[in-house]
PDB file of C-alpha atoms in Angstrom:
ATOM      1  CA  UNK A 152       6.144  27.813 -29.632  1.00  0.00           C
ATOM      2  CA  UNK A 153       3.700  30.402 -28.187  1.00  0.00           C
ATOM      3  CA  UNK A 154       0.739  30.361 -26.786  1.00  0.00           C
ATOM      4  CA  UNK A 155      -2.486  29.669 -29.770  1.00  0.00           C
ATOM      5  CA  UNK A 156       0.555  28.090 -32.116  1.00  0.00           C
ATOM      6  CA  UNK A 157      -0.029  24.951 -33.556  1.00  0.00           C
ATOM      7  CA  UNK A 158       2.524  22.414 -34.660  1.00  0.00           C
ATOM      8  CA  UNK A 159       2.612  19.471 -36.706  1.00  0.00           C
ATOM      9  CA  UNK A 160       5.091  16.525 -37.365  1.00  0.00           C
ATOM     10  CA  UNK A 161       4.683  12.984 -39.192  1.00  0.00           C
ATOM     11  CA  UNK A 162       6.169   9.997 -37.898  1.00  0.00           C
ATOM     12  CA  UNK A 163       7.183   6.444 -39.533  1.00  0.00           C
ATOM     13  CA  UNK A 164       5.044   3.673 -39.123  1.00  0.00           C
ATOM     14  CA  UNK A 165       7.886   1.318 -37.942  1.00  0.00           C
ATOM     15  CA  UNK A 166       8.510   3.937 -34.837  1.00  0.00           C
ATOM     16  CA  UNK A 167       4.914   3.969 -33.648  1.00  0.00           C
ATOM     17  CA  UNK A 168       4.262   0.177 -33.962  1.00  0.00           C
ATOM     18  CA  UNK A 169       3.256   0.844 -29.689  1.00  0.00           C
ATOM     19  CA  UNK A 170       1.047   3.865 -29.979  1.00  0.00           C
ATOM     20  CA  UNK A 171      -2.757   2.158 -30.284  1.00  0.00           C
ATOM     21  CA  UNK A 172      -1.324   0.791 -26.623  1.00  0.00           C
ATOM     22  CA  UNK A 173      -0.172   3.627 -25.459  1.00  0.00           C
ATOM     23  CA  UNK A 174      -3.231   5.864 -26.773  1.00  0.00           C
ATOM     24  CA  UNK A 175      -5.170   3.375 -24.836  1.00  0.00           C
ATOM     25  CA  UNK A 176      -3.920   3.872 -21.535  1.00  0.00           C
ATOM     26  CA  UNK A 177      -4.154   7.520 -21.990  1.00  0.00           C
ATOM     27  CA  UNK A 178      -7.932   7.853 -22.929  1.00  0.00           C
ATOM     28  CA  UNK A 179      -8.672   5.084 -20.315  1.00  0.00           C
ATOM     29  CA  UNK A 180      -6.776   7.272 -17.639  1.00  0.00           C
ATOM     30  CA  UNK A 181      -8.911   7.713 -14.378  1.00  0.00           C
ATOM     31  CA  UNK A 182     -11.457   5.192 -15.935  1.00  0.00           C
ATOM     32  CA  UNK A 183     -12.235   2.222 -13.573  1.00  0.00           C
ATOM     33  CA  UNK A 184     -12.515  -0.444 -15.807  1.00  0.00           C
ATOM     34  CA  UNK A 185     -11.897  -4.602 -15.374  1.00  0.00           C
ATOM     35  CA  UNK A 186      -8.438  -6.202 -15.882  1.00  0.00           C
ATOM     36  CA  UNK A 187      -8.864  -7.359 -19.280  1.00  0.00           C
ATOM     37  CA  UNK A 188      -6.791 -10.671 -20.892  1.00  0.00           C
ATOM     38  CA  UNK A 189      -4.582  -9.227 -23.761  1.00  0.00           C
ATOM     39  CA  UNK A 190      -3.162 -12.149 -25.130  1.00  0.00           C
ATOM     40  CA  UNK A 191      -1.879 -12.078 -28.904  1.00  0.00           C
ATOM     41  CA  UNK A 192      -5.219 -14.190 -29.671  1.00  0.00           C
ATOM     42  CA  UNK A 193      -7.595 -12.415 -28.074  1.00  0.00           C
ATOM     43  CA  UNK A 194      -5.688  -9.022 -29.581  1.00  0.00           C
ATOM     44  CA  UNK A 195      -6.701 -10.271 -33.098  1.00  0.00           C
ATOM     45  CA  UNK A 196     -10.391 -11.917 -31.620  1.00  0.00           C
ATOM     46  CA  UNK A 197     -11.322  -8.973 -29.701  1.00  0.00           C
ATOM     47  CA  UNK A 198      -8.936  -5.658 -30.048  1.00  0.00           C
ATOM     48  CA  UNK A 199      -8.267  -3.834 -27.064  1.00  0.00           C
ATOM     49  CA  UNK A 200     -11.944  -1.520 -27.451  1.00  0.00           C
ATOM     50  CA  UNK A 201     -11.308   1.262 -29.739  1.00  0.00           C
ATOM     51  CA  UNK A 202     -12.308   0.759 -33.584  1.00  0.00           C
ATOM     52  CA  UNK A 203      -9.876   3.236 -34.505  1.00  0.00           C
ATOM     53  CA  UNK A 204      -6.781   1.331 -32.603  1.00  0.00           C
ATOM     54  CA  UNK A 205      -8.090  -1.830 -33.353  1.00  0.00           C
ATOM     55  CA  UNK A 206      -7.622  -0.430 -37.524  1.00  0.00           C
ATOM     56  CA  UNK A 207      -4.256   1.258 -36.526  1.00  0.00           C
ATOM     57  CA  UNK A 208      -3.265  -2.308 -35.262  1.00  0.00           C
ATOM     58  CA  UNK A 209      -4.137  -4.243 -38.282  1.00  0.00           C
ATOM     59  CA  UNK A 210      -3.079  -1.563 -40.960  1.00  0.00           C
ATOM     60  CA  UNK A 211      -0.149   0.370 -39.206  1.00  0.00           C
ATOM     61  CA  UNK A 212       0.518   3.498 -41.178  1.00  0.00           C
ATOM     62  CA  UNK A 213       2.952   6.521 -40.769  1.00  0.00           C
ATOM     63  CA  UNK A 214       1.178   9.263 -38.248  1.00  0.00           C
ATOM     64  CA  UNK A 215       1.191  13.144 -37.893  1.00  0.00           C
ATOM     65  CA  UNK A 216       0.608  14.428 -34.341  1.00  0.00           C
ATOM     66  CA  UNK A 217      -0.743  18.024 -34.105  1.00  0.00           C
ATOM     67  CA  UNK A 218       0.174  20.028 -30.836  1.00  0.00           C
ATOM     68  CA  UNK A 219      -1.287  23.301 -30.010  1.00  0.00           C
ATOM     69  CA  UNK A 220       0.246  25.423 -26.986  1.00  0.00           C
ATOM     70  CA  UNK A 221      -2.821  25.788 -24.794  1.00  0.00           C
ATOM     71  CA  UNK A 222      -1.285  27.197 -21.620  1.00  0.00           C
ATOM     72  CA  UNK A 223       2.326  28.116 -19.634  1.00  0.00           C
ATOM     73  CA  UNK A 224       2.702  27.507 -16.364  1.00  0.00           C
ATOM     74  CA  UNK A 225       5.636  27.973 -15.030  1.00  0.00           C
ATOM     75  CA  UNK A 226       7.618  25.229 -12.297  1.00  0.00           C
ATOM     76  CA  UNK A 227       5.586  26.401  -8.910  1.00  0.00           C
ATOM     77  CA  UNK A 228       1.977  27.258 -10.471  1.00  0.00           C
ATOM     78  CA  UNK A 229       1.047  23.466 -10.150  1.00  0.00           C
ATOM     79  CA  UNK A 230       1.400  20.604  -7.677  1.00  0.00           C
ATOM     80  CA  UNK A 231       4.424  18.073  -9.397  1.00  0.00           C
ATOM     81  CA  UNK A 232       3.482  14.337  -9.723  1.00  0.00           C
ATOM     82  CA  UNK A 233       6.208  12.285  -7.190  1.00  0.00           C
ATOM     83  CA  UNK A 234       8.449  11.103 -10.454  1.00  0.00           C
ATOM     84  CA  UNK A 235       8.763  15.077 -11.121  1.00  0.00           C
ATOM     85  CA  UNK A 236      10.706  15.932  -7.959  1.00  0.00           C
ATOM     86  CA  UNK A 237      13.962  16.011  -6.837  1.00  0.00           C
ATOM     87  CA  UNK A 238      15.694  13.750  -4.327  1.00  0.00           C
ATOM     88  CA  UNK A 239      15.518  17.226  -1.950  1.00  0.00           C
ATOM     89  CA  UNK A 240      12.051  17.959  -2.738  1.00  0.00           C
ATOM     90  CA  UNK A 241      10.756  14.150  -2.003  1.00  0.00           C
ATOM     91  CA  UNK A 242      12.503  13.984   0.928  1.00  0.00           C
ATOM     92  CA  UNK A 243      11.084  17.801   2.043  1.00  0.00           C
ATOM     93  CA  UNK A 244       7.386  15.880   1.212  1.00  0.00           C
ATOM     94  CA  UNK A 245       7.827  13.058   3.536  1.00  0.00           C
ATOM     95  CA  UNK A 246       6.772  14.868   6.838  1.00  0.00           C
ATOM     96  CA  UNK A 247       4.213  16.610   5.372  1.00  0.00           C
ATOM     97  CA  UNK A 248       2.899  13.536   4.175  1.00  0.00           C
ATOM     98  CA  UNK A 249       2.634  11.952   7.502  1.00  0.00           C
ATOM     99  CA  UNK A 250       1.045  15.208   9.099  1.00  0.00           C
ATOM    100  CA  UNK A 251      -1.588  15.092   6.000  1.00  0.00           C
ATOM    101  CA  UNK A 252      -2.057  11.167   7.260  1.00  0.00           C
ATOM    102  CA  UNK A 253      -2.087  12.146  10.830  1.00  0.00           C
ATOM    103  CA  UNK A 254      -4.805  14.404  10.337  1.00  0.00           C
ATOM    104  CA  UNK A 255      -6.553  12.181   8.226  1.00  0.00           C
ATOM    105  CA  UNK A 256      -6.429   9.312  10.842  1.00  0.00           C
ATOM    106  CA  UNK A 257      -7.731  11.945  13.908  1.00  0.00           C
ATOM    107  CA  UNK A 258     -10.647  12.755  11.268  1.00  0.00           C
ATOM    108  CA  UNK A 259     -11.111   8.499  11.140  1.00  0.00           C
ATOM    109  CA  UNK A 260     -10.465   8.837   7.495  1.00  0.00           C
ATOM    110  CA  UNK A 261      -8.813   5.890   7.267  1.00  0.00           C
ATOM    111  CA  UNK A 262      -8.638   5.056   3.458  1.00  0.00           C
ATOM    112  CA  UNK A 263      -7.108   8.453   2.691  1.00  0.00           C
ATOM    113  CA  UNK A 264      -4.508   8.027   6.100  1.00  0.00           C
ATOM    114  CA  UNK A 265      -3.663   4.657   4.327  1.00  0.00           C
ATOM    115  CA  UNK A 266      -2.925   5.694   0.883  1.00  0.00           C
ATOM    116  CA  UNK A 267      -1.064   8.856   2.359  1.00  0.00           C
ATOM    117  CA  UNK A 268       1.117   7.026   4.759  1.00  0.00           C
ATOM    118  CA  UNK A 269       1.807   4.620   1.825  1.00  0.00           C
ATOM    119  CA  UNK A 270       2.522   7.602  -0.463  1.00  0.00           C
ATOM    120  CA  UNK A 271       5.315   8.540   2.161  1.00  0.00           C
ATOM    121  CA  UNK A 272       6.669   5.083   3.066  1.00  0.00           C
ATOM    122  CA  UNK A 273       6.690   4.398  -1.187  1.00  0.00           C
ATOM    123  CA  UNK A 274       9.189   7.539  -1.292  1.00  0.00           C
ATOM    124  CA  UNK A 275      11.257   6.477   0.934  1.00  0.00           C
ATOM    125  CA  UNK A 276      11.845   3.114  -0.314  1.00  0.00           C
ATOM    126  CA  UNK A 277      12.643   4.545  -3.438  1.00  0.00           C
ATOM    127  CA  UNK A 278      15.217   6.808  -2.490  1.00  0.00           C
ATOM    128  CA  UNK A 279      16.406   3.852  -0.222  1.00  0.00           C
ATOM    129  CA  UNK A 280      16.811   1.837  -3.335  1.00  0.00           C
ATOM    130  CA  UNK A 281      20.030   4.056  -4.128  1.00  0.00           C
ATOM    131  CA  UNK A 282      21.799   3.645  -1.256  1.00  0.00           C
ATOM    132  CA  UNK A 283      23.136   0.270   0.412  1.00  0.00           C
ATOM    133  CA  UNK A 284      21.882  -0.845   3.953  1.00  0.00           C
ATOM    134  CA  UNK A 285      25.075  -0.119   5.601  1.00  0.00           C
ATOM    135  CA  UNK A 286      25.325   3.690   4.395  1.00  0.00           C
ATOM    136  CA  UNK A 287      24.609   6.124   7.052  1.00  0.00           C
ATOM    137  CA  UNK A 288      21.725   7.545   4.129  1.00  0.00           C
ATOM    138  CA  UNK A 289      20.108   4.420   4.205  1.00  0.00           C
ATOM    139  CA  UNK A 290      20.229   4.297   8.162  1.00  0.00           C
ATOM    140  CA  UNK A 291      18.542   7.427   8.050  1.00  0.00           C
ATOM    141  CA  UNK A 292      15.648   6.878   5.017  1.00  0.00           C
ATOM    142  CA  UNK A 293      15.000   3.894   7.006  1.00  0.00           C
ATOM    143  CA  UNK A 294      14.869   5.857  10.702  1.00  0.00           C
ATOM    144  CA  UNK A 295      12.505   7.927   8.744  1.00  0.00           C
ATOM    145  CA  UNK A 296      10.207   5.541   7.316  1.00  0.00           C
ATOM    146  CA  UNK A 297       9.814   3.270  10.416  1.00  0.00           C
ATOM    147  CA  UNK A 298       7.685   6.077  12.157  1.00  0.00           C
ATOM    148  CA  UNK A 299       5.500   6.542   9.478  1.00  0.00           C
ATOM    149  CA  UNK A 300       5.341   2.747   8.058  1.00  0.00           C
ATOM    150  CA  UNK A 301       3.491   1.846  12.693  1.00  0.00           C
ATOM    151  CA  UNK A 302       1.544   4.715  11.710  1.00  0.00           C
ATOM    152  CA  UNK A 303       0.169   2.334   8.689  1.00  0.00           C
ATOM    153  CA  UNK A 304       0.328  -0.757  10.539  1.00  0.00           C
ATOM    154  CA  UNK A 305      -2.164   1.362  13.070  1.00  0.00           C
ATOM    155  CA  UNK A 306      -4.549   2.092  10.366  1.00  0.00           C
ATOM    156  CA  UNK A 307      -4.805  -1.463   8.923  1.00  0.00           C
ATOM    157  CA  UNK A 308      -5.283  -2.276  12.768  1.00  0.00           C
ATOM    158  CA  UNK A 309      -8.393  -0.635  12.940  1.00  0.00           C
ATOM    159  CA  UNK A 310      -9.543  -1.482   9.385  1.00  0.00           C
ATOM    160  CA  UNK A 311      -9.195  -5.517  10.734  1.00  0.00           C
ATOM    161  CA  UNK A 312      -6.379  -6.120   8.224  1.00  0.00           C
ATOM    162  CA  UNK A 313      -4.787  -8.092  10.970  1.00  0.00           C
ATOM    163  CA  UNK A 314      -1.934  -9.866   8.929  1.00  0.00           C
ATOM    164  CA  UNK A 315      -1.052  -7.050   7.587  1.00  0.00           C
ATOM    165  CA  UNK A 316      -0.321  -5.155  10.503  1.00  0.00           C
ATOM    166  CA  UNK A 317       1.766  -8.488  11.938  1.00  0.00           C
ATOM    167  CA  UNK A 318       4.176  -7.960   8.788  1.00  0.00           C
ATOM    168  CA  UNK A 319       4.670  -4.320   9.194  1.00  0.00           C
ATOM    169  CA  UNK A 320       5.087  -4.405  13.117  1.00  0.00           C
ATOM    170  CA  UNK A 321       7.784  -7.209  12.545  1.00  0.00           C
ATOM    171  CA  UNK A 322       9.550  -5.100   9.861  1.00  0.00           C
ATOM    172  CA  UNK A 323       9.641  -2.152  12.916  1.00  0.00           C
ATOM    173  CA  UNK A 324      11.262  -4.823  15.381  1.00  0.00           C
ATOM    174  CA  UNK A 325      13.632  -6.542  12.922  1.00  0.00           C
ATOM    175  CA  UNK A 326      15.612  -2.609  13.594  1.00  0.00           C
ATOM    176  CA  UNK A 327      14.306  -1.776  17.338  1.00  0.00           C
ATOM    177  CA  UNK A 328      13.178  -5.270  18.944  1.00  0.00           C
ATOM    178  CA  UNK A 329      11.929  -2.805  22.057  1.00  0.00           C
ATOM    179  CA  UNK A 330       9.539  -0.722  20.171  1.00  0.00           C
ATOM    180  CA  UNK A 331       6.590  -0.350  22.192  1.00  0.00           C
ATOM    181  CA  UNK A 332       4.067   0.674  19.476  1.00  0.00           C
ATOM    182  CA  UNK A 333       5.028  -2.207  17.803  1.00  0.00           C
ATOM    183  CA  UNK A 334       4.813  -4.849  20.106  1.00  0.00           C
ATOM    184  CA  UNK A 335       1.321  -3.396  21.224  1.00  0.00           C
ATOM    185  CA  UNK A 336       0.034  -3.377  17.576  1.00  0.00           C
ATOM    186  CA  UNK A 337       0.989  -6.856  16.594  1.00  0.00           C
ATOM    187  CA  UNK A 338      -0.078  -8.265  20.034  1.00  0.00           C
ATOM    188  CA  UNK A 339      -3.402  -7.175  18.889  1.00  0.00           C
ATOM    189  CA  UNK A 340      -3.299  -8.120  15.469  1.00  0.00           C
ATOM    190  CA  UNK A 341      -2.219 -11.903  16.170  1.00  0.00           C
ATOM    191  CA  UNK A 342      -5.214 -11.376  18.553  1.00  0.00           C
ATOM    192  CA  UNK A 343      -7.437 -10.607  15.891  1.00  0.00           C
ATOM    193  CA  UNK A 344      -5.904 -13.350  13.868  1.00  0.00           C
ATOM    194  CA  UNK A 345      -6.216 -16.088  16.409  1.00  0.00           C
ATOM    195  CA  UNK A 346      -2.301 -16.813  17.440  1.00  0.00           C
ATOM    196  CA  UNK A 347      -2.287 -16.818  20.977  1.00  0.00           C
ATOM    197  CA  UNK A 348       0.959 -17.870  22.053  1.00  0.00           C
ATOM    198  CA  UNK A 349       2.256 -15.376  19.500  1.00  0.00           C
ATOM    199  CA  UNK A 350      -0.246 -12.384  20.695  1.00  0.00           C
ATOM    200  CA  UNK A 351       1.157 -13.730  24.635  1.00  0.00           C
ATOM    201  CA  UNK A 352       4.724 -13.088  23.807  1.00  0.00           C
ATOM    202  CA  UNK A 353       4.763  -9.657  22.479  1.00  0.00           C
ATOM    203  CA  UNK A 354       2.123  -8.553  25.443  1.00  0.00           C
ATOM    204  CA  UNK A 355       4.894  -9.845  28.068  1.00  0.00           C
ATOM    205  CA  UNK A 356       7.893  -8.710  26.348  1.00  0.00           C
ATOM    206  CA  UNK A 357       5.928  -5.406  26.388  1.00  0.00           C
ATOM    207  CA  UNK A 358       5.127  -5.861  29.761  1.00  0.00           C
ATOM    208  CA  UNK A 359       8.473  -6.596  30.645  1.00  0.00           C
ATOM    209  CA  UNK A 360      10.342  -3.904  28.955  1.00  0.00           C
ATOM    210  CA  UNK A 361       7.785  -1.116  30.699  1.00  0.00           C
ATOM    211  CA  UNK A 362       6.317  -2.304  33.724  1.00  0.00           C
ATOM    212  CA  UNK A 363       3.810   1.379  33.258  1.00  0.00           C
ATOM    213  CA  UNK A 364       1.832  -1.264  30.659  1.00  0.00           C
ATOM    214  CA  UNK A 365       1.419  -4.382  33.667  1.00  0.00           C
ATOM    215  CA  UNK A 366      -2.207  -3.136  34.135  1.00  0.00           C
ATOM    216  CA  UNK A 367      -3.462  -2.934  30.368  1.00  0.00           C
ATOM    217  CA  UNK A 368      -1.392  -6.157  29.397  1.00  0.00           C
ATOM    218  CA  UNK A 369      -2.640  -8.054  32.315  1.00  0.00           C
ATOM    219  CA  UNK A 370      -6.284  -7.342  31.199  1.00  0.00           C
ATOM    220  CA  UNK A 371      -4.930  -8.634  27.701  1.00  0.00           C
ATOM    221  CA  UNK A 372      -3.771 -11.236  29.534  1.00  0.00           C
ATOM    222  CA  UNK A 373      -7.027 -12.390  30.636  1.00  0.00           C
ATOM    223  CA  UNK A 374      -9.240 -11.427  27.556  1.00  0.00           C
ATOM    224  CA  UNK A 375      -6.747 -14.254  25.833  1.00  0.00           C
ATOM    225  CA  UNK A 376      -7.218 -16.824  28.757  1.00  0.00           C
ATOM    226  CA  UNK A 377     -10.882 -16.037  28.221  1.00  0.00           C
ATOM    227  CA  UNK A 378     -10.967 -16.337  24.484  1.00  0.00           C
ATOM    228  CA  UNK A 379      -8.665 -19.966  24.686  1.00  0.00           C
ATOM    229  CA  UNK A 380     -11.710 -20.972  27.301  1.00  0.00           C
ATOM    230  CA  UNK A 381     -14.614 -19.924  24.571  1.00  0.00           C
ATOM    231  CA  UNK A 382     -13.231 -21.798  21.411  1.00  0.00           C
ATOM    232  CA  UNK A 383     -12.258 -25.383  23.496  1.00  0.00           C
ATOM    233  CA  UNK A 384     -16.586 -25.121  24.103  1.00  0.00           C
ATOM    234  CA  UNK A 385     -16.517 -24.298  20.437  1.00  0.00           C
ATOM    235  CA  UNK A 386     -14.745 -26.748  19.262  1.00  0.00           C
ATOM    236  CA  UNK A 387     -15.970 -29.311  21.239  1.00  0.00           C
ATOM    237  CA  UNK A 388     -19.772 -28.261  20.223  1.00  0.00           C
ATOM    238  CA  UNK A 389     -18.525 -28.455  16.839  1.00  0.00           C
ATOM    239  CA  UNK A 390     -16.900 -31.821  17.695  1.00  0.00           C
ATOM    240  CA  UNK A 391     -20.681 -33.381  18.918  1.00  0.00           C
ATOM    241  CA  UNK A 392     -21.977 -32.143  15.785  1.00  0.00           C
ATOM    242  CA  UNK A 393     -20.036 -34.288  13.469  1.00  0.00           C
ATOM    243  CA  UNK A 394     -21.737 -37.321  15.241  1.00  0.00           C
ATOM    244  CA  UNK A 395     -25.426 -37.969  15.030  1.00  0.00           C
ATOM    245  CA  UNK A 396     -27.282 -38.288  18.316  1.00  0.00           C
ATOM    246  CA  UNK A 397     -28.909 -41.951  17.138  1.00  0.00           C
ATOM    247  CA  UNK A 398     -24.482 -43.011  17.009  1.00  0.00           C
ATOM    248  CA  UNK A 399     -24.575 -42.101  20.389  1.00  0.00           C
ATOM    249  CA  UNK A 400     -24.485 -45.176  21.859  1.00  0.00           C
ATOM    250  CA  UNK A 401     -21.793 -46.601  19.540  1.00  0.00           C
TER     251      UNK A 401
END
């Protein structure tokens, strides 16, 4: 076809029993919109919102699809969706990625450093998926994403997503039990989630690994013992509560 043509072709009903479905998720694309139940009942209740897909559903006929040639562009005039590249091309995207997030997170645009560190750690699990743990490919995807994946663990630190940076920072040490960025960031995050003895043991074995760290991990040290001394008064105030003053005597 060139450019201005326009083409038709008809198609049997039988092989486009999915298209109201598919149509759907095409004109709803960049829509937000609610997660809606799509049952077989509420299908024939309800529809799925479009009068014309709704008819398509209930009297499926053959189609013709018209295409017109708008535009050409050739292979490096536009930025490829992920699923588009090669395994060279996605693995050429990674760094920049993390760059693009790095900047991102020095600009304390922390959404867009999350979803672009995730962008680069989703990549690399996907290639990773090929390959079996012991292959020296794997070794390396995986030496690759580690950097990037404390780098997101860093970002949910500061956006209070505490558990979330605990699962992350363990997934670090399960390959490099030393790793001091790790240790550091999930100290802080059980801090944040209230596990003490769990926040205690990374901050020594940090401490212990680098001495350089005694000063800042002995102040952590002591913002814990301070924090256990705060919530035994809590919970005893909250303790009194539960009784009336007029039991007192009982």
């Amino acid at each position: 076809m060139a450019v201005g043509e326009v083409a038709s072709f008809r198609v049997k009903k039988e092989l486009v029993y999915s298209y109201p479905f598919v149509s759907k998720t095409l004109r709803e694309l960049g829509q937000e919109h609610k997660v809606k139940h799509t049952c077989t009942m509420t299908l024939h209740t309800e529809g799925i919102g479009y009068s014309d897909l709704d008819e398509l559903i209930s009297n499926p006929c053959d189609l013709e699809f018209i295409l017109e040639l708008i535009k050409v562009e050739r292979s490096d005039e536009y930025e490829k969706e992920v699923w588009q590249l090669s395994t060279k091309e996605r693995l050429e995207l990674i760094p920049s990625l993390k760059e693009k997030g790095n900047k991102f997170y020095s600009e304390r645009q922390y959404d867009k450093a999350e979803e672009t560190y995730s962008q680069a750690i989703a990549i690399c699990e996907q290639l990773m998926l090929r390959e079996r743990k012991t292959d020296p490919e794997w070794i390396n995807l995986n030496n690759i994403k580690l950097p990037i994946l404390l780098n997101y663990a860093q970002v949910k630190l500061v956006q209070g997503n505490f558990y979330a940076v605990i699962e992350h920072c363990s997934t670090v040490l399960e390959f490099d039990k030393d790793n001091e960025k790790a240790l550091y960031r999930r100290a802080k995050a059980h801090v944040g989630a209230w596990n003490p003895d769990q926040a205690e043991e990374d901050f020594k074995h940090l401490k212990a690994i680098n001495p350089s760290f005694a000063t800042a991990v002995d102040k952590e040290l002591e913002n814990i013992k301070k924090m256990r001394k705060q919530k035994s008064h809590q919970d005893k105030d909250a303790l009194k509560n539960l009784f009336p003053k007029e039991n007192a005597g009982i």
